[in-house]
XYZ file of C-alpha atoms in Angstrom:
741
model
C 181.778 119.802 30.132
C 180.755 120.647 33.611
C 184.187 122.035 34.483
C 183.762 124.042 30.912
C 180.528 125.577 32.009
C 181.734 126.376 35.083
C 184.851 128.161 33.707
C 182.673 130.121 31.555
C 180.425 131.293 34.072
C 183.455 132.396 36.142
C 184.837 134.122 33.363
C 181.793 136.031 32.649
C 181.044 137.338 36.015
C 184.635 138.139 36.178
C 184.512 140.444 32.985
C 181.613 141.910 34.860
C 183.310 142.594 37.432
C 185.875 144.399 35.664
C 183.125 146.428 33.899
C 181.184 147.296 36.737
C 184.597 148.661 38.989
C 185.035 150.616 35.441
C 181.978 152.335 35.433
C 182.197 153.134 38.795
C 185.569 154.293 39.028
C 184.966 156.463 35.908
C 182.462 159.100 36.183
C 179.049 157.483 36.340
C 179.226 159.403 40.127
C 178.033 162.648 38.017
C 174.402 161.791 39.477
C 175.571 161.536 42.894
C 172.669 163.580 44.567
C 170.473 160.649 42.823
C 171.673 158.437 45.353
C 169.739 159.937 48.442
C 166.492 160.195 47.335
C 166.557 156.564 45.884
C 168.758 154.595 48.244
C 167.460 153.123 51.109
C 169.733 151.605 53.747
C 168.896 148.274 54.858
C 170.574 146.713 58.066
C 170.941 142.995 58.319
C 172.913 140.562 60.428
C 173.571 138.130 58.045
C 177.002 137.544 59.792
C 176.219 137.451 62.991
C 176.550 141.801 63.715
C 174.744 144.598 62.298
C 175.920 145.781 58.506
C 174.271 147.679 55.936
C 172.893 144.597 53.374
C 175.520 146.648 50.032
C 178.536 146.141 52.677
C 178.370 142.148 52.960
C 180.589 140.257 51.141
C 177.813 137.251 50.330
C 175.092 136.472 48.703
C 172.230 137.846 50.923
C 168.787 138.986 49.906
C 166.334 141.135 52.157
C 162.946 141.931 51.928
C 161.987 144.699 54.250
C 158.333 145.175 55.591
C 157.194 148.417 53.302
C 158.070 146.020 50.536
C 156.638 143.074 51.178
C 153.499 145.178 51.833
C 154.203 146.713 48.660
C 153.695 143.225 47.064
C 150.919 142.282 49.121
C 152.857 139.533 50.178
C 151.445 137.595 52.930
C 153.174 134.078 53.435
C 156.231 132.077 51.744
C 154.879 131.357 48.269
C 154.364 135.268 47.792
C 157.600 136.625 48.056
C 160.344 133.703 48.595
C 160.473 133.178 44.939
C 161.317 136.109 43.750
C 164.502 136.019 45.061
C 167.428 134.983 43.124
C 168.034 130.638 42.826
C 165.301 130.348 45.497
C 162.402 127.614 44.712
C 159.518 126.906 46.892
C 158.131 123.134 47.276
C 154.713 124.323 47.688
C 153.145 121.281 48.705
C 151.113 121.489 52.019
C 150.515 124.746 53.984
C 152.664 124.437 57.382
C 155.407 122.073 55.870
C 156.036 123.067 52.513
C 160.043 123.959 52.247
C 162.515 126.658 50.912
C 165.315 125.366 48.412
C 168.072 127.521 47.793
C 170.764 126.720 44.660
C 169.340 123.530 44.383
C 170.230 121.590 46.894
C 167.472 119.388 47.557
C 167.089 115.485 47.571
C 163.211 115.591 47.241
C 160.140 117.895 46.352
C 158.858 116.189 49.432
C 158.595 116.627 52.520
C 162.560 115.728 53.944
C 162.310 112.931 56.160
C 165.828 113.934 57.257
C 167.357 117.523 58.494
C 165.782 119.872 56.404
C 168.374 121.750 53.695
C 167.728 125.141 54.354
C 167.861 126.408 58.014
C 165.170 128.751 59.330
C 165.204 131.569 62.360
C 163.080 133.836 64.375
C 164.768 136.939 65.431
C 168.006 134.797 65.150
C 166.295 131.732 67.083
C 167.056 128.114 65.529
C 164.055 126.090 64.030
C 165.460 123.820 62.103
C 165.820 120.759 65.034
C 167.725 117.749 63.000
C 165.538 114.976 61.796
C 162.190 115.922 59.773
C 160.668 118.902 60.184
C 157.617 118.995 61.749
C 156.735 122.326 61.280
C 158.658 124.907 58.685
C 158.159 128.650 60.057
C 156.269 130.496 57.724
C 155.482 133.640 59.567
C 152.871 136.142 58.044
C 154.617 138.989 57.105
C 152.309 141.954 59.400
C 154.309 143.650 61.188
C 157.663 141.968 59.992
C 161.073 144.239 60.400
C 162.429 142.348 57.462
C 163.281 138.996 56.052
C 166.909 137.868 55.192
C 167.795 134.990 53.110
C 171.402 133.701 52.821
C 172.087 131.760 49.906
C 174.795 129.091 49.844
C 175.807 126.992 53.639
C 176.159 129.004 56.495
C 177.558 126.023 58.744
C 179.996 128.096 60.235
C 177.873 130.970 62.050
C 174.844 128.555 62.034
C 175.462 125.572 62.399
C 173.510 122.501 60.710
C 170.632 122.609 58.258
C 172.017 124.631 56.223
C 173.015 123.038 52.871
C 171.632 125.509 50.985
C 171.235 128.909 52.783
C 169.030 130.114 55.686
C 165.770 132.049 56.035
C 165.838 134.613 59.011
C 162.328 136.350 59.860
C 162.778 139.614 61.826
C 159.823 140.460 63.618
C 159.723 143.986 64.903
C 160.470 144.085 68.681
C 158.316 146.697 71.286
C 159.731 150.480 70.457
C 160.333 152.557 73.742
C 160.034 155.906 71.557
C 156.258 156.261 71.712
C 152.585 154.826 70.910
C 152.054 152.980 67.585
C 149.530 151.210 66.129
C 147.850 149.345 62.936
C 145.227 147.359 61.446
C 145.451 145.870 58.163
C 142.187 144.332 56.570
C 141.806 142.510 52.878
C 139.137 140.249 51.514
C 138.930 139.134 48.163
C 137.497 136.384 45.696
C 139.391 133.117 44.007
C 138.242 132.165 40.786
C 136.651 129.215 40.701
C 135.429 129.439 44.872
C 132.217 130.282 45.963
C 133.779 131.552 49.320
C 136.103 134.981 50.487
C 139.141 135.113 51.635
C 139.751 137.502 54.409
C 142.761 138.707 56.572
C 142.295 140.963 59.624
C 145.731 141.737 61.371
C 146.371 144.099 64.550
C 149.510 145.917 66.217
C 149.965 147.856 68.899
C 152.948 149.340 70.797
C 152.702 150.901 74.128
C 155.759 152.456 75.993
C 154.833 152.130 79.403
C 157.940 153.975 80.906
C 160.934 155.069 79.092
C 162.574 152.009 79.612
C 159.931 149.796 79.290
C 157.786 148.871 76.470
C 155.588 146.211 74.467
C 154.150 145.492 71.318
C 151.036 142.745 70.585
C 150.450 141.903 67.258
C 147.032 139.391 66.179
C 146.040 138.068 62.844
C 143.948 135.661 61.428
C 144.194 134.567 58.026
C 141.758 132.101 55.712
C 142.466 131.083 52.325
C 139.570 129.832 51.097
C 139.223 126.999 49.198
C 139.099 126.361 45.252
C 139.429 122.466 44.504
C 135.927 120.676 45.245
C 136.263 117.040 46.847
C 133.616 115.233 43.993
C 134.083 111.833 46.277
C 133.209 113.357 49.557
C 130.666 116.540 48.432
C 132.665 119.079 49.906
C 132.859 121.943 47.643
C 135.832 124.755 48.108
C 137.065 121.654 50.212
C 140.723 122.989 51.061
C 140.069 126.166 53.311
C 143.000 127.301 55.169
C 142.944 129.180 58.226
C 145.833 130.704 59.971
C 146.023 132.489 62.821
C 148.869 134.024 65.269
C 149.768 136.388 68.132
C 152.668 137.592 68.813
C 153.958 139.732 71.644
C 157.171 141.693 72.738
C 158.515 143.355 75.649
C 161.700 145.618 75.798
C 163.572 146.953 78.470
C 166.191 149.114 78.265
C 167.665 150.567 81.639
C 170.801 152.395 79.813
C 172.257 153.192 76.271
C 174.455 150.389 76.700
C 171.569 147.486 77.957
C 168.704 146.015 76.186
C 166.563 142.905 77.540
C 163.971 141.511 74.746
C 161.537 138.882 74.979
C 159.521 137.499 72.293
C 156.727 135.402 72.260
C 155.479 134.068 68.656
C 152.244 131.795 68.323
C 150.990 130.271 64.666
C 148.723 127.987 63.774
C 147.582 126.812 60.201
C 144.081 124.553 60.001
C 143.778 123.087 56.161
C 140.480 121.446 55.874
C 141.561 119.304 53.172
C 144.590 118.699 50.926
C 145.705 121.224 48.709
C 146.456 118.553 45.858
C 143.958 118.195 42.705
C 143.348 115.496 40.348
C 144.673 116.934 36.843
C 143.730 119.151 34.424
C 140.968 119.840 36.924
C 140.581 121.547 39.895
C 138.547 119.023 41.845
C 139.781 115.977 44.580
C 138.543 112.317 44.739
C 139.307 110.976 48.175
C 136.927 108.830 50.324
C 137.525 111.086 53.521
C 138.696 114.535 53.711
C 142.373 115.139 54.661
C 142.928 117.787 56.807
C 146.399 118.756 58.074
C 146.725 120.760 61.094
C 150.233 122.644 62.527
C 151.195 124.688 64.986
C 154.272 126.389 66.371
C 155.088 128.026 69.931
C 158.541 129.977 70.648
C 159.508 131.658 73.365
C 163.054 133.579 73.643
C 164.443 135.864 75.900
C 167.834 138.214 74.575
C 170.097 140.692 76.264
C 171.922 142.728 73.990
C 175.326 144.433 76.310
C 177.368 147.008 74.981
C 180.938 146.616 76.461
C 183.824 149.049 76.337
C 185.635 146.233 73.408
C 182.480 144.798 71.826
C 178.448 143.890 72.040
C 177.718 140.553 74.105
C 174.254 139.086 73.050
C 173.011 136.206 75.199
C 170.135 134.229 73.241
C 167.944 131.667 74.965
C 164.621 130.324 73.467
C 162.142 127.446 73.927
C 160.208 126.607 70.912
C 157.209 123.808 70.631
C 155.768 122.757 66.950
C 152.711 120.169 66.700
C 151.784 118.645 63.551
C 148.450 116.581 62.904
C 146.869 115.310 59.634
C 144.962 112.412 57.815
C 145.783 110.756 54.350
C 143.441 108.750 52.383
C 144.798 105.333 51.773
C 141.233 103.289 50.870
C 142.024 102.879 47.202
C 145.433 100.936 48.473
C 143.240 98.451 50.760
C 140.551 97.762 48.639
C 139.016 95.016 50.957
C 139.963 96.979 54.215
C 142.942 96.735 56.186
C 144.266 92.831 56.298
C 141.428 91.770 53.909
C 138.646 92.899 56.669
C 136.276 93.449 53.995
C 134.502 96.413 56.256
C 133.705 98.489 53.845
C 134.813 101.929 54.855
C 137.589 103.780 53.928
C 141.430 103.507 55.291
C 143.143 106.311 56.090
C 146.514 107.045 57.805
C 146.892 108.999 60.967
C 150.150 111.220 61.447
C 150.726 112.537 64.963
C 153.980 114.481 65.686
C 155.576 116.917 68.048
C 158.699 118.957 69.018
C 160.429 121.029 71.604
C 163.455 122.383 71.746
C 165.777 124.436 73.679
C 168.717 126.338 72.313
C 171.055 128.833 73.840
C 173.624 131.005 72.241
C 176.391 133.143 73.504
C 178.670 135.885 71.810
C 180.559 138.869 71.330
C 181.085 141.017 68.614
C 183.528 143.568 67.562
C 182.680 147.373 67.823
C 180.974 148.527 64.555
C 184.242 150.844 63.961
C 187.035 148.211 64.705
C 189.567 148.287 62.281
C 189.431 144.209 62.810
C 185.926 142.814 62.803
C 185.637 139.511 64.759
C 183.054 137.404 66.110
C 183.452 134.687 68.327
C 180.379 132.633 69.998
C 179.240 129.174 71.591
C 175.867 127.395 71.635
C 173.453 124.869 72.336
C 170.931 122.553 71.123
C 168.674 120.177 72.371
C 165.560 118.847 71.099
C 163.348 116.062 71.183
C 160.778 114.848 68.873
C 157.819 111.953 69.191
C 155.462 110.672 66.272
C 153.072 108.136 66.122
C 151.549 106.732 62.837
C 149.132 104.774 62.105
C 146.385 102.951 59.600
C 142.834 103.276 60.815
C 139.408 101.476 59.202
C 136.234 102.346 61.632
C 134.893 99.200 62.744
C 138.409 97.189 62.680
C 138.698 96.578 66.280
C 135.274 94.525 65.959
C 136.669 92.954 63.072
C 140.048 91.402 65.327
C 137.531 90.405 67.768
C 135.209 88.621 65.397
C 138.499 86.716 64.357
C 139.208 85.683 67.990
C 141.560 88.277 69.043
C 141.802 91.651 71.340
C 140.486 94.219 69.417
C 141.368 96.826 71.881
C 144.839 95.712 72.046
C 145.605 95.648 69.070
C 143.983 97.809 67.439
C 142.716 100.751 70.049
C 140.331 103.255 68.710
C 140.488 101.138 65.261
C 144.078 102.134 64.924
C 145.965 99.843 63.548
C 150.050 99.358 62.191
C 150.807 101.678 64.691
C 154.799 102.291 64.922
C 156.378 105.319 67.280
C 159.823 107.143 66.926
C 161.313 108.747 69.353
C 164.698 111.076 69.080
C 166.577 112.875 71.226
C 169.463 115.164 69.444
C 172.281 117.313 70.952
C 174.035 119.770 69.263
C 177.310 122.253 70.549
C 179.497 124.401 68.603
C 182.183 126.829 69.398
C 182.229 129.353 65.981
C 184.167 132.536 65.273
C 184.823 134.745 62.666
C 187.363 137.633 62.017
C 188.166 140.095 59.035
C 191.346 141.661 58.736
C 191.974 144.448 56.233
C 194.922 144.350 54.284
C 194.330 147.813 52.709
C 191.772 150.209 52.689
C 190.511 148.206 49.792
C 191.208 144.653 50.380
C 189.953 142.383 53.886
C 189.969 138.559 54.182
C 187.571 136.963 56.492
C 188.069 133.536 58.311
C 186.346 131.920 60.565
C 185.215 128.080 61.359
C 182.888 126.216 63.548
C 184.112 123.561 65.880
C 180.528 120.995 66.495
C 179.618 118.007 67.767
C 175.869 116.346 67.147
C 174.541 113.317 68.995
C 171.554 111.491 68.054
C 169.650 108.937 70.037
C 166.784 106.959 68.398
C 163.859 104.920 69.557
C 162.017 103.327 67.001
C 159.089 100.844 67.232
C 155.970 98.830 66.649
C 153.254 98.231 69.015
C 151.118 95.496 69.343
C 149.003 94.628 66.162
C 147.802 92.129 64.351
C 149.891 90.376 61.411
C 149.083 88.150 57.767
C 151.161 85.115 59.374
C 151.422 81.458 57.662
C 147.993 80.794 59.055
C 146.179 83.913 58.250
C 145.831 86.694 60.628
C 148.380 86.582 63.947
C 149.082 88.814 67.061
C 151.991 90.276 67.200
C 153.502 91.768 70.248
C 155.573 94.651 68.334
C 159.207 95.463 69.080
C 161.542 98.373 69.358
C 165.244 98.596 68.916
C 167.446 101.895 69.451
C 169.920 103.120 67.180
C 172.340 106.348 67.821
C 174.584 108.772 65.504
C 177.382 111.032 66.703
C 179.001 114.102 64.385
C 181.614 115.515 64.824
C 183.686 118.001 63.168
C 184.960 121.400 61.735
C 183.447 123.751 59.562
C 185.405 126.666 57.530
C 184.679 129.662 55.875
C 187.182 132.355 54.073
C 185.922 135.349 51.703
C 188.514 137.839 49.663
C 186.898 140.804 49.175
C 187.854 144.119 47.165
C 186.017 147.306 47.795
C 187.765 149.990 45.855
C 184.848 152.455 46.707
C 181.569 152.502 48.231
C 180.036 152.101 45.125
C 181.726 148.728 43.875
C 182.845 145.009 45.694
C 183.713 141.864 44.303
C 184.496 138.971 46.693
C 185.340 135.145 46.331
C 184.518 133.140 49.151
C 184.595 129.320 49.842
C 181.919 127.825 52.830
C 180.999 124.563 53.678
C 177.813 123.142 55.439
C 176.025 120.233 56.655
C 173.374 117.831 58.150
C 173.423 115.243 60.697
C 172.518 112.106 60.282
C 169.922 109.781 62.178
C 167.700 106.787 61.890
C 164.868 105.649 59.845
C 161.457 104.011 61.073
C 161.761 100.475 60.380
C 158.539 100.153 57.839
C 158.725 96.383 55.916
C 160.835 95.288 53.606
C 164.386 97.864 54.943
C 167.417 96.283 55.004
C 169.587 96.179 58.283
C 171.953 98.533 55.940
C 169.088 100.954 55.634
C 167.645 101.388 58.836
C 170.372 104.402 59.471
C 171.719 107.480 57.591
C 174.720 109.918 57.671
C 175.195 113.389 57.906
C 175.739 114.750 54.613
C 178.061 118.064 53.648
C 178.686 120.681 50.887
C 181.330 122.487 49.198
C 180.580 126.084 47.859
C 182.678 127.930 46.164
C 181.699 131.458 44.605
C 182.536 134.750 43.268
C 180.355 137.873 43.555
C 180.238 141.971 42.616
C 177.728 144.626 44.312
C 177.658 147.186 41.969
C 176.067 150.708 42.820
C 176.079 152.802 39.391
C 174.454 156.084 38.257
C 174.469 157.734 41.421
C 171.788 154.904 43.159
C 169.916 154.547 40.226
C 171.303 151.012 38.928
C 172.033 148.321 41.406
C 173.951 145.329 39.862
C 174.433 142.398 42.040
C 175.824 139.085 40.442
C 177.258 135.744 41.583
C 178.441 132.950 39.909
C 179.158 129.545 42.068
C 179.855 126.045 42.336
C 178.685 123.353 45.003
C 179.716 119.731 45.677
C 177.449 117.829 47.464
C 178.646 114.604 49.366
C 176.905 111.469 50.687
C 173.704 113.570 50.319
C 170.101 112.542 51.913
C 167.933 111.235 49.473
C 164.129 110.421 50.395
C 163.396 107.585 48.751
C 159.901 105.343 48.783
C 159.408 101.256 49.449
C 156.570 99.412 47.316
C 152.672 99.941 46.766
C 150.525 99.915 48.529
C 152.187 101.887 51.866
C 154.720 103.544 49.931
C 156.734 103.732 53.289
C 159.677 106.466 52.806
C 163.074 106.309 54.190
C 166.274 108.050 54.157
C 169.800 107.079 52.628
C 172.993 108.316 51.300
C 173.589 108.486 47.934
C 177.572 109.196 46.455
C 177.137 112.729 45.418
C 175.868 115.571 43.213
C 177.184 118.836 41.762
C 175.701 122.233 41.236
C 176.878 125.338 38.605
C 174.957 128.368 39.043
C 174.614 131.708 38.404
C 172.505 134.611 39.912
C 172.121 138.181 39.041
C 169.878 140.855 40.220
C 169.567 144.155 39.156
C 167.130 147.449 40.142
C 166.669 150.114 38.051
C 165.467 153.235 39.949
C 164.180 156.876 38.595
C 164.159 159.044 41.856
C 161.195 158.008 43.723
C 158.848 157.259 40.753
C 160.295 154.363 39.029
C 161.726 151.049 40.119
C 162.179 147.897 38.060
C 163.544 145.004 40.207
C 164.707 142.077 38.180
C 166.336 138.903 39.221
C 167.277 135.811 37.377
C 169.078 132.693 38.210
C 170.052 129.755 36.334
C 171.007 126.478 37.823
C 172.905 123.019 36.526
C 171.770 120.532 39.171
C 173.020 116.647 38.623
C 173.778 113.834 40.558
C 177.846 112.880 39.618
C 177.568 108.973 41.313
C 174.827 106.322 41.283
C 171.929 106.434 43.564
C 171.054 103.231 44.738
C 167.256 102.328 45.195
C 166.357 98.961 45.593
C 162.550 99.357 44.480
C 163.218 101.757 41.346
C 163.832 100.100 37.969
C 167.260 99.136 36.955
C 167.917 99.605 41.067
C 168.269 103.275 40.990
C 169.411 106.346 39.259
C 172.555 107.137 37.152
C 174.605 109.750 36.901
C 173.353 113.050 35.116
C 170.058 112.662 36.903
C 168.813 115.859 37.671
C 168.141 116.385 41.506
C 164.416 116.672 42.359
C 162.821 120.206 41.981
C 165.775 121.964 40.362
C 164.594 124.397 37.847
C 167.078 125.549 35.691
C 165.656 129.024 35.076
C 163.957 131.539 37.568
C 163.149 134.543 37.020
C 160.911 137.683 38.955
C 160.389 141.433 37.325
C 159.073 143.586 39.565
C 157.669 147.176 38.274
C 156.198 149.989 40.208
C 155.479 153.243 39.651
C 154.581 155.786 42.677
C 153.677 159.286 42.557
C 153.745 160.744 45.757
C 152.899 164.523 44.666
C 150.085 163.299 42.780
C 146.717 163.668 44.460
C 145.866 160.327 47.025
C 149.961 159.433 46.118
C 148.869 156.462 43.540
C 150.948 153.580 43.559
C 150.863 150.807 40.229
C 153.124 147.186 41.285
C 152.970 144.923 38.411
C 155.323 141.524 39.403
C 156.296 138.203 37.475
C 157.296 135.118 38.733
C 158.872 132.604 35.638
C 159.708 129.081 36.845
C 160.986 126.641 34.634
C 160.236 122.968 34.204
C 161.788 120.391 37.375
C 161.045 116.879 38.115
C 159.214 115.769 40.944
C 161.632 112.387 42.041
C 164.734 110.927 40.852
C 164.782 110.331 36.941
C 160.957 110.790 36.545
C 158.892 112.274 33.686
C 156.296 114.338 35.881
C 157.367 117.538 36.446
C 156.291 120.724 38.298
C 157.017 123.968 36.919
C 157.051 125.980 33.624
C 154.596 128.377 34.573
C 154.492 132.410 34.427
C 152.811 134.476 37.222
C 151.498 138.110 36.645
C 149.823 139.855 39.692
C 148.722 143.236 39.298
C 148.081 146.051 42.445
C 147.034 149.893 42.474
C 147.128 151.508 45.648
C 146.249 155.377 46.806
C 146.827 157.248 49.767
C 144.579 159.203 52.038
C 147.358 161.206 54.464
C 149.580 159.383 56.089
C 147.498 156.654 57.661
C 145.344 155.347 55.282
C 146.253 153.038 51.848
C 143.394 151.518 49.948
C 144.954 148.766 47.571
C 142.932 147.016 44.694
C 144.854 143.873 43.675
C 144.274 140.942 40.959
C 146.551 138.044 41.791
C 147.328 135.496 38.982
C 146.167 138.214 36.098
C 146.001 135.559 33.145
C 144.595 132.853 35.976
C 147.936 130.154 34.851
C 147.028 126.547 35.901
C 150.364 125.602 36.961
C 151.910 123.251 38.943
C 153.523 123.775 42.434
C 154.626 120.160 43.348
C 153.224 116.930 42.098
C 153.732 114.718 44.986
C 152.450 111.916 43.886
C 154.153 111.950 40.489
C 156.153 108.474 40.698
C 153.084 106.899 41.810
C 151.294 106.741 38.253
C 148.264 109.320 39.199
C 147.730 112.766 38.381
C 147.859 114.263 41.208
C 149.127 117.431 42.137
C 149.632 121.038 44.359
C 148.430 124.136 41.542
C 148.577 127.746 41.815
C 145.834 129.549 43.527
C 143.304 130.562 40.307
C 143.257 134.709 39.720
C 141.927 136.045 42.695
C 140.726 139.856 42.967
C 140.546 142.123 45.843
C 141.176 145.270 48.200
C 142.881 145.414 50.946
C 143.013 148.499 53.503
C 146.000 149.612 55.711
C 145.660 152.136 58.453
C 148.869 152.993 60.474
C 148.673 155.624 63.671
């Protein structure tokens, strides 16, 4: 059945390709003069060299800074799901994850490496192991955001099973002074507080060859959930603060040296999940979560007689601190202490990564296009998790133990993880044009990845044969090593500048690692192996009616082997661990269209259909029947995603008004393997109306979630039998002001 489905998909896409080619070649270009008015050239670096977006033979999308401003987008949740084949596990700010083409083993945080890679100006931020912070860069002063669908293991390495997200931050410009300010204020239904944002940028050329650009921002998303037990109204306030510094030195036309510092911090005062179907929470303590990310990088771009040299080095630090309430799971306290005080988990984690990449690419006008390079990544990661109960150390003292030694600061059941990873690779890609219309691109990545893990439990009190006993703790080490070759091949046909068809095969991989050792894991569950995907796809890019109609379509089949799945142990702790399952397959179709009428009307529509199922039994010793059968849908994999954005722009009318109507739909998807709890199945509609005062000031009124839809973004505890979910922000009405120099 799956192969018949794929055959139908491929046949339909080929028919579309043939039809589009015929239109492109048969005289629709009578409206050629329209093209210069409606098409905006977007340059992307998806293939490690600059290309016009519509010349890329692959599934690449990009949002420019202007498009993000038009949508009023602030963070990933505002725009990433508008792209075909993309969903967002929107659970906790700072760690919510993008999922592309249904490649997902969990809707919780990944405990293994992320399934999607994250980059900032090509700096890798998806180090091996569980993600401490998922980069969700504020959109202010971004050049663009590139999203590559399908595995990108050849040019980008691990953590790109489904694809990757590459933020491109604007660099300092030596051409002239520039400045901008963006402010906003809004009110969310069911919230007594205001949302606000204030952001600023200044670009200063200090000479003809040297310039700096500084960005600062603060954004507050007011809480809308009341915690009925702690008594805190609007408890889930989120504050995002950030700063960026770019410095560029261009001593000649051939040499450019760039420095980038990026800092961003999120501070969530209480978790986002609510008790369905209400907007209330019920925890014994607040559950705050704070994340920090600091990136420093230095880049050299040098033109050579035979190509261009790029050298990029970066340091990245990330931190995460959170609290999670376990009082209901320990009604008599830790080890039956009977203290009557709340019990909550504390999680502290940090990582540091160092990366360097050197590559040389062919000139842009070369008959044979090529890129060759080498990279090295080193990362260290440390975490400490514990259970806390006020007075617990004193309880142990009363029982005849040294409470300060076994539970310092009233923290019990402390386990730590220290992980060090190294990844090195040689990669390359070459494009050979057989004719003026047919090209073959082939590439590969030769890699080696090492992981050294030290895991253990610190001294603690445990239940023994005769009651409470003192445990001295323990530690153990597990090492993993992976190496291999990741290929990619693409055949493209471009009979004219307005049509391209392509077929490609690509692979991606994630490295393995070691699990923390919660009670109940068997020796075989202490480590997990790498997993990999093979992606087959065909696609077309068509520019019709003189640029008035753009049609991009892709059909794909993905085979996922040795999938890393996140599973959970029994109550009350629900310890999570990663295990390898047999495999899964994903079939899908992505369709993206844009209809334009001059500078006035534009309609962008994106639709994707995805069928993602396991193809081998997924063992889970804590699940009914010991696991999940063949045909089980992958967690969080929605069958349908749809988005529509219609804009009307009247530049020749007084105050140049613009109106934007945006719609998104996400179909239902299970939150875990074989789970009846589902996320999705909701529509969101946003409205925006803007006016301009000269070339410098734009004022916008907006309504987000016009119909106040109560949509389930994620149901993280669906398999624990409690109706707790993260939901869409209620209707929000506000105004924003943009000023540029």
